[in-house]
Coordinates of C-alpha atoms in Angstrom, one line a residue:
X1 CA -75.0 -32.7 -92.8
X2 CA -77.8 -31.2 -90.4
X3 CA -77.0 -27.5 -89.2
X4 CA -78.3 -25.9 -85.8
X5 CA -81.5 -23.3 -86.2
X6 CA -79.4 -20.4 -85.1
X7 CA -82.2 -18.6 -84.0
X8 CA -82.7 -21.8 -81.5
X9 CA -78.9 -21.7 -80.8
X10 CA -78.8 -18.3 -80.1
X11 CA -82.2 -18.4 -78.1
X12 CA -80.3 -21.3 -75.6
X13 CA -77.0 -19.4 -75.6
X14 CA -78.5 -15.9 -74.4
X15 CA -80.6 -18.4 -71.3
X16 CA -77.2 -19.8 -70.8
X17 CA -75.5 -16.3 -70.1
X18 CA -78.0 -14.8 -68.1
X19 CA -78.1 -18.0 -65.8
X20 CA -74.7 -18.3 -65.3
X21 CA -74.4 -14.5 -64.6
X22 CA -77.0 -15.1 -61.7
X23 CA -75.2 -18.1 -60.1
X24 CA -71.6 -16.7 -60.5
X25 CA -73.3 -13.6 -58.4
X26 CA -74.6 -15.9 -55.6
X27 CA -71.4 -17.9 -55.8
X28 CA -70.9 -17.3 -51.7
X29 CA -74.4 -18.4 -51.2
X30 CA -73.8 -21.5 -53.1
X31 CA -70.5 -22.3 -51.3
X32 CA -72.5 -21.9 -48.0
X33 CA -75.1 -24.1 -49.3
X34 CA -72.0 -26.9 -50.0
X35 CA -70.9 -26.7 -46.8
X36 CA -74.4 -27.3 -45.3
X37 CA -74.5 -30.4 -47.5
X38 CA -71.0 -31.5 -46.4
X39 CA -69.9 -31.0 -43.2
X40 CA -70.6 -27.2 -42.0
X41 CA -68.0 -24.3 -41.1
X42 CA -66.8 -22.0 -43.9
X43 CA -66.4 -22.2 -47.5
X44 CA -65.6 -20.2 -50.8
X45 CA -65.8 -20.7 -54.2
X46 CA -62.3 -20.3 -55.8
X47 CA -63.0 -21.5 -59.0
X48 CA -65.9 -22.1 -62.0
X49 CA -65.5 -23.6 -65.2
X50 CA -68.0 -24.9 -68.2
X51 CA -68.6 -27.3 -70.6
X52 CA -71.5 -27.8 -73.3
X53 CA -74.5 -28.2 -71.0
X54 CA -72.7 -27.8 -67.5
X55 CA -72.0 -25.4 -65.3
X56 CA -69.4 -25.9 -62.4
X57 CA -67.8 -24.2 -59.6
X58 CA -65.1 -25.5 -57.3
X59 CA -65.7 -25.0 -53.2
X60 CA -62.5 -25.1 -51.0
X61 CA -63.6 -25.4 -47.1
X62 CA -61.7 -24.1 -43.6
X63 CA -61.9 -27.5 -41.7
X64 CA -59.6 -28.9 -43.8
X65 CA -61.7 -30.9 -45.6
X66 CA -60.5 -32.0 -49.7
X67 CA -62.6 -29.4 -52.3
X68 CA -66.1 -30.3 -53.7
X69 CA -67.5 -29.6 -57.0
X70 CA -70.9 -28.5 -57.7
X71 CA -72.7 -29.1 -60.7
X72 CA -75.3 -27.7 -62.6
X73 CA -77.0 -28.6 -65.8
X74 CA -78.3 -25.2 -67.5
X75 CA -80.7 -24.0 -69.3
X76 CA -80.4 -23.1 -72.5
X77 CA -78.2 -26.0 -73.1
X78 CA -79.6 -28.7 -71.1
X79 CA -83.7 -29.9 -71.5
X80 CA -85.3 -32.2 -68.7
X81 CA -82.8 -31.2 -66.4
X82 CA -83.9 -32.9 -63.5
X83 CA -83.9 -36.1 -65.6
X84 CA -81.1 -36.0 -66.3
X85 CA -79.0 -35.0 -62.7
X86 CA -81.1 -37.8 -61.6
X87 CA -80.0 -40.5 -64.4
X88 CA -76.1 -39.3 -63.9
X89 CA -76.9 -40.3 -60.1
X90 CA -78.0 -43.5 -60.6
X91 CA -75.5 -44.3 -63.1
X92 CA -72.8 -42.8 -61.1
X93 CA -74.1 -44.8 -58.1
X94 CA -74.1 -48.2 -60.1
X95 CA -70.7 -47.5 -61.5
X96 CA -69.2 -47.2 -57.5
X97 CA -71.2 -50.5 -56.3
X98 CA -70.4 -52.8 -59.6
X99 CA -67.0 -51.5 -61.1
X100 CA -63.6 -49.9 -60.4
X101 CA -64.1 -47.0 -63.2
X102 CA -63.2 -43.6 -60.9
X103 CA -65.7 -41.7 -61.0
X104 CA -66.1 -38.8 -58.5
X105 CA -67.3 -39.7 -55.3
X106 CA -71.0 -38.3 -55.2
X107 CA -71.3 -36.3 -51.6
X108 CA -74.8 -34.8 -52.2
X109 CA -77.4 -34.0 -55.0
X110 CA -80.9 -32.6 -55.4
X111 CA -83.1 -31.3 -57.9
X112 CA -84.3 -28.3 -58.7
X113 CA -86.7 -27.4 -56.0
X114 CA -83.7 -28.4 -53.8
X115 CA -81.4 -25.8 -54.8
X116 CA -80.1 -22.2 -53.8
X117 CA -82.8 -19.7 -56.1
X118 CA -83.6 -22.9 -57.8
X119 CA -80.8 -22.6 -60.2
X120 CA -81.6 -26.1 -61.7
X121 CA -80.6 -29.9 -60.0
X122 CA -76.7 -30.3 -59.0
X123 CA -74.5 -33.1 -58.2
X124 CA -71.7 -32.4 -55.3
X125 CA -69.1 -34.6 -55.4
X126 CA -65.2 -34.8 -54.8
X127 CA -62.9 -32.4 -56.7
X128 CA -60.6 -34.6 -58.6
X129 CA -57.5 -33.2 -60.1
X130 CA -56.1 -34.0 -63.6
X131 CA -56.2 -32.3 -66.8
X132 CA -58.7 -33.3 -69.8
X133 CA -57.6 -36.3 -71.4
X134 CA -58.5 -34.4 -74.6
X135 CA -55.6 -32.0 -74.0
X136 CA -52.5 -34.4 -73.9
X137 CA -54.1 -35.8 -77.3
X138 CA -54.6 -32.9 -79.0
X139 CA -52.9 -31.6 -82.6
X140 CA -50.8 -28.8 -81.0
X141 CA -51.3 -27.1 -84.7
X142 CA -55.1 -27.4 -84.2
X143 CA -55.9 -24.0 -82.8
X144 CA -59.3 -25.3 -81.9
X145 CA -58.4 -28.4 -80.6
X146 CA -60.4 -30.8 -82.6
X147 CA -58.1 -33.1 -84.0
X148 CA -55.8 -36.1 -82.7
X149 CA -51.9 -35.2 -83.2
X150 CA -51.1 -36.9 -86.3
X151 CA -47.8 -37.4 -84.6
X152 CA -48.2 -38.5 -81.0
X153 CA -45.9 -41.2 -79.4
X154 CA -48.0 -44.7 -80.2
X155 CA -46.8 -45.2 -76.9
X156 CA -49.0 -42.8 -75.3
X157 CA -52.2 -44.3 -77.1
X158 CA -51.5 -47.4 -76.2
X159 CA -51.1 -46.6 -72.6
X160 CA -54.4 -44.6 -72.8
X161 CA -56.0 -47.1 -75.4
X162 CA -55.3 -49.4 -72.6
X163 CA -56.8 -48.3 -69.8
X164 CA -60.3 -47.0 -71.6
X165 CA -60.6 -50.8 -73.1
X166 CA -60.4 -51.6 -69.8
X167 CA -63.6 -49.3 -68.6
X168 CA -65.2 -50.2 -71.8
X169 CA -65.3 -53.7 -71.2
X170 CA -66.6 -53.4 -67.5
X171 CA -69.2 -51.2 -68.7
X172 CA -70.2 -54.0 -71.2
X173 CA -70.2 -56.6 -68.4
X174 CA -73.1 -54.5 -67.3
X175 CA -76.4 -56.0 -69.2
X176 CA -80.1 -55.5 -68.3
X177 CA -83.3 -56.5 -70.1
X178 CA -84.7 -53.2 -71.7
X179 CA -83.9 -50.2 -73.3
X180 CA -83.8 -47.0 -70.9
X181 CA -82.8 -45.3 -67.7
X182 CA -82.0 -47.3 -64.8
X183 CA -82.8 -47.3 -61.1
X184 CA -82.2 -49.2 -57.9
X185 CA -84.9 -50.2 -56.4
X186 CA -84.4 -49.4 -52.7
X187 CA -86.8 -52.4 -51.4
X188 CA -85.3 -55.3 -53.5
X189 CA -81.7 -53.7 -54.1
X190 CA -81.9 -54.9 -57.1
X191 CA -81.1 -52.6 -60.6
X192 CA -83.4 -52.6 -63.4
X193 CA -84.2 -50.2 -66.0
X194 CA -87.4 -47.6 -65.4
X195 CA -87.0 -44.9 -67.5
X196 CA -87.0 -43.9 -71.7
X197 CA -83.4 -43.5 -72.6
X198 CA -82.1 -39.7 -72.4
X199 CA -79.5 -39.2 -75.2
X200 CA -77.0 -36.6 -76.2
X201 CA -79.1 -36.2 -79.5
X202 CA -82.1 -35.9 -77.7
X203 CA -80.4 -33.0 -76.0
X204 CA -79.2 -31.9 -79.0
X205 CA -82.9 -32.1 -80.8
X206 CA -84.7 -29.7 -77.7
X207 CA -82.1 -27.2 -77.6
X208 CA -80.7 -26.5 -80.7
X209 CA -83.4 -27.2 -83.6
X210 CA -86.6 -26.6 -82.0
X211 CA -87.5 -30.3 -82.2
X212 CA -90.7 -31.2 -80.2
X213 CA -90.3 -32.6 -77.1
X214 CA -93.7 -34.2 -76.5
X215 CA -92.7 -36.3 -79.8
X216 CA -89.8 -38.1 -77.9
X217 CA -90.0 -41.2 -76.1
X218 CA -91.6 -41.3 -72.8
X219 CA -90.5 -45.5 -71.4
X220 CA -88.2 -48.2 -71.6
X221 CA -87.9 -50.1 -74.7
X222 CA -88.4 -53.6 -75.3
X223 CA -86.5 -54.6 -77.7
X224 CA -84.0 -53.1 -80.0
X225 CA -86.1 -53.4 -83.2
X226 CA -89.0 -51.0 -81.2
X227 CA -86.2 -49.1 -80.4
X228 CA -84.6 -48.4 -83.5
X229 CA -88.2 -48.0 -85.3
X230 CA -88.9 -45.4 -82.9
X231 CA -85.8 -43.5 -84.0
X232 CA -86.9 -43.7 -87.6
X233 CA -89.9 -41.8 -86.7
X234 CA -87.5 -38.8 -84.4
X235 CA -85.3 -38.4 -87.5
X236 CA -88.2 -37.9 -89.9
X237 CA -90.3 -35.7 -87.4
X238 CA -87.0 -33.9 -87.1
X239 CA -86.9 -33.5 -91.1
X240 CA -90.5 -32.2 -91.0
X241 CA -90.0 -29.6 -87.9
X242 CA -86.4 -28.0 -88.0
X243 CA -87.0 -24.5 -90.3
X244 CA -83.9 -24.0 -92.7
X245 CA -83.0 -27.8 -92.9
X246 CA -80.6 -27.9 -95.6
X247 CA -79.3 -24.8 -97.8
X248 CA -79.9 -27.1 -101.1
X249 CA -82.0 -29.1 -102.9
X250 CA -79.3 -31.9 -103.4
X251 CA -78.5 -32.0 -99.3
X252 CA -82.5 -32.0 -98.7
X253 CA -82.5 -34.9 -101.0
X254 CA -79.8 -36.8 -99.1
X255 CA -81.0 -35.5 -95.6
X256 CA -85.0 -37.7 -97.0
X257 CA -83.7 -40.2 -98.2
X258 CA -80.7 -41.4 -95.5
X259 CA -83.8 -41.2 -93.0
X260 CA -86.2 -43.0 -95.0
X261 CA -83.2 -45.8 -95.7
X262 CA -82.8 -45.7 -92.0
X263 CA -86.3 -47.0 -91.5
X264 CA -85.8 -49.8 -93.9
X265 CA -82.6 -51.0 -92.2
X266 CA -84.1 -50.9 -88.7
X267 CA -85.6 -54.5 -88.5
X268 CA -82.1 -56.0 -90.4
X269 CA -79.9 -54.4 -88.3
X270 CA -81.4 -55.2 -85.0
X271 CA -78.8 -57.3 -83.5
X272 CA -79.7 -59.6 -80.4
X273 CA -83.1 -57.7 -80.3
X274 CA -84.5 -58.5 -77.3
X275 CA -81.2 -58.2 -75.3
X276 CA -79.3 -58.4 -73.1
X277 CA -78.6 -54.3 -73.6
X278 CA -75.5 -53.3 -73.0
X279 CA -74.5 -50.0 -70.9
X280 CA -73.7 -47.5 -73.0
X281 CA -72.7 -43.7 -72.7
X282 CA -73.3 -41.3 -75.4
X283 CA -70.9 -38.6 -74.3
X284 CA -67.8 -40.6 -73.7
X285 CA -64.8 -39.5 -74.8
X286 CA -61.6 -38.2 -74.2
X287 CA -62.3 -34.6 -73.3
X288 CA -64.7 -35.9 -70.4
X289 CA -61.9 -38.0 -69.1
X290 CA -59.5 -36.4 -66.6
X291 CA -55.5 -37.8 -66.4
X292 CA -52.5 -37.3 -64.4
X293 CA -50.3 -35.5 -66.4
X294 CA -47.1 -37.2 -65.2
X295 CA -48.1 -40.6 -65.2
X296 CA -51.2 -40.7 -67.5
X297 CA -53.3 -42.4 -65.8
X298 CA -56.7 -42.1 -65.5
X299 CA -58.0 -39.9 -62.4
X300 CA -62.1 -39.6 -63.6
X301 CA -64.9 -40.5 -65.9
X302 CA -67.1 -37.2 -66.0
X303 CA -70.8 -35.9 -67.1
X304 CA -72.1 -39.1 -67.4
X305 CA -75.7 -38.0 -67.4
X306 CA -76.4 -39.1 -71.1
X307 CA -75.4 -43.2 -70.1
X308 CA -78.3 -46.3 -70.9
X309 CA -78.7 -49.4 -71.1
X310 CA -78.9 -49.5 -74.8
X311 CA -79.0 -51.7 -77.9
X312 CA -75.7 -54.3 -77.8
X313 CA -74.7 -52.2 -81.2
X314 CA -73.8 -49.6 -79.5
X315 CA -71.4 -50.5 -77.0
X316 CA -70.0 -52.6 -79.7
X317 CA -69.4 -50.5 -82.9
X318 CA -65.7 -48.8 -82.7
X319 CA -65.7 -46.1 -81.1
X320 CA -65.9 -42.9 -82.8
X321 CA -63.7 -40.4 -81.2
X322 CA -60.5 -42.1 -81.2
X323 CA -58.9 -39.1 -83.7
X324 CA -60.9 -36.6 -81.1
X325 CA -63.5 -35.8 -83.5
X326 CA -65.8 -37.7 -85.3
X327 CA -66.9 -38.1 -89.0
X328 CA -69.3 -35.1 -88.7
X329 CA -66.9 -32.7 -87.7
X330 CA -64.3 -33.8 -90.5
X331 CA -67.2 -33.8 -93.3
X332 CA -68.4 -29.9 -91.7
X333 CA -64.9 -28.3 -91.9
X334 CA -64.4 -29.3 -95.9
X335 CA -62.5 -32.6 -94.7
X336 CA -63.6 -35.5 -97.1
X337 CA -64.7 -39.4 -95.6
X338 CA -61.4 -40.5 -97.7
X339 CA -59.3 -38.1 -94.9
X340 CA -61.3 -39.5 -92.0
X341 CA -60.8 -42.9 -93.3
X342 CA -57.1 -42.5 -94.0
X343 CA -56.8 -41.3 -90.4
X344 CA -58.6 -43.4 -88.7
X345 CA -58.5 -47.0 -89.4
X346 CA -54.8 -47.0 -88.5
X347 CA -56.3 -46.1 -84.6
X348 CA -58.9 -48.1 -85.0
X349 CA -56.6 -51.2 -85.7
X350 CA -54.3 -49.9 -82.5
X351 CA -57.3 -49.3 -80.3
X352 CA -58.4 -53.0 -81.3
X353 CA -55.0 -54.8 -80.4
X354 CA -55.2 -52.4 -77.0
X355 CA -58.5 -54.1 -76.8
X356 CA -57.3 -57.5 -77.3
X357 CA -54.2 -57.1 -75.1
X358 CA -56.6 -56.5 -71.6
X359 CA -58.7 -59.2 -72.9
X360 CA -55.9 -61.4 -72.6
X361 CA -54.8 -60.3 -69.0
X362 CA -58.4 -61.0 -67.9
X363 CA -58.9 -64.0 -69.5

């Protein structure tokens, strides 16, 4: 397993904290700056919470109107920032024209020049209330909330298992003919995709391990076997660039030769090559999904920013948070694959008859 450069982490973390302390102290400034993007009159910020690369704080207004969130991506955490607020618009955008996933309704955005002190790009949109998905799920003995409760009501995840089969299989309806970041092109109104793909691990790569960004991609892909051999070459430059790798000789032999394998496997693995590419978020899971506690059901899709039309593979393999965690995190905290397995094939065969029942209903 590949560790963060902690001297990269702790580089990204310290940008993070010194940010954040500059927005939170121009936090009336930024609810003024809401209003003026809304609708004018008074506002206040009565709230701010974070995730992994976003910063948010919660405006409430005098005229009545229903709260806004604003958004930041941050440094520290988050590379090609404006990228990536502008992606998550068109996405978001596409998602609210083509489908019924909730999604917050997008009031305003802009980039970085746009913004109060040029904090970074933002998204304004509708507060929606709910609780994290994550949290109803959660192993209540699981002090840092990683893990799936090994004894939740199957009713539950079937409800829940549900209603995400449902948004998974609208998503899939949604096919173009490259590999990337899409747009709408405001002439044609038409979609198509214009941009290289922006991932989670490319986030991941910039911010955390030093990785050299001028060595990712800059288009669309063609096809999936150009895709995936570009990859190849990311996870070897990665080998070559990130200081203090592995902390053995017998994980630096593993760490070679799973990348070189990799490269083998690209061209025999490259399902439906040339398409149609499916859309496909890389951060989707259950703590970016929001619920109503009483009734379960499903209130918003968040931080979508990290969403392509990608290789049919991926929006077709199971999905891997359905115990909250994935592999990774079991193998990194002395769990073994036998544990991961043992829990998660069970789900997997629930999440799969969940899948089969809204099939069904939609014929």
């Amino acid at each position: 397993m590949v560790v963060f450069d902690e001297i990269a982490e702790q580089t990204g973390d310290d940008q993070w904290d010194e940010w954040k302390r500059r927005v939170l102290d121009a936090s009336d400034e930024i609810a003024s700056f809401v209003a003026r993007c809304r609708s004018g009159g008074d506002a206040e910020v009565i709230d701010w919470f974070e995730g992994s690369f976003n910063f948010c704080l919660r405006v409430t207004f005098n005229k009545g109107n229903s709260d806004a969130i604003i958004r930041f991506p941050g440094p520290g955490h988050t590379t090609f920032r404006d990228e990536k607020i502008t992606n998550e618009v068109q996405v978001i955008t596409l998602l609210l024209e083509r489908t019924t996933i909730p999604v917050p309704r997008l009031l305003s955005w802009g980039l970085t020049a746009d913004s109060p002190h040029h904090f970074g790009p933002f998204i304004i949109s509708d507060f929606v209330d709910g609780i994290h998905l994550s949290d109803i799920l959660k192993d209540p003995a699981d002090k840092k909330c990683l893990y799936l409760n090994p004894n939740i009501d199957r009713q539950i995840l079937d409800d829940v298992f549900e209603q995400i089969a449902g948004i998974l299989l609208q998503l899939f309806q949604l096919d173009f003919p490259a590999i990337g970041a899409i747009s709408k092109d405001s002439t044609s109104n038409t979609w198509s995709v214009t941009g290289r793909p922006l991932t989670y691990s490319m986030n991941e790569l910039a911010t955390t391990v030093f990785f050299p960004v001028d060595k990712f991609a800059t288009g669309p892909f063609e096809s999936a076997s150009t895709c995936f051999r570009f990859l190849s070459h990311q996870h070897i430059t990665h080998l070559w660039t990130q200081r203090n790798l592995c902390t053995n000789p017998k994980e630096a032999q593993k760490q070679y030769t799973a990348r070189h394998l990799f490269a083998l496997l690209t061209e025999k693995y490259s399902i439906n090559a040339h398409g149609p590419f499916r859309f496909f978020c890389d951060d989707f899971r259950p703590q970016n999904i929001l619920v109503d506690p009483k009734t379960l059901r499903i209130t918003a899709i968040l931080d979508l920013e990290f969403t392509n039309a990608m290789p049919s593979q991926y929006a077709s393999e199971p999905p891997w948070w359905l115990l909250l965690a994935g592999p990774d995190s079991y193998l990194l905290r002395g769990r073994s694959i036998e544990e991961f397995l043992a829990a998660y094939e069970p789900r997997l065969e629930q999440f799969l008859e969940a899948m089969g029942r809204v099939e069904r209903k939609r014929g």
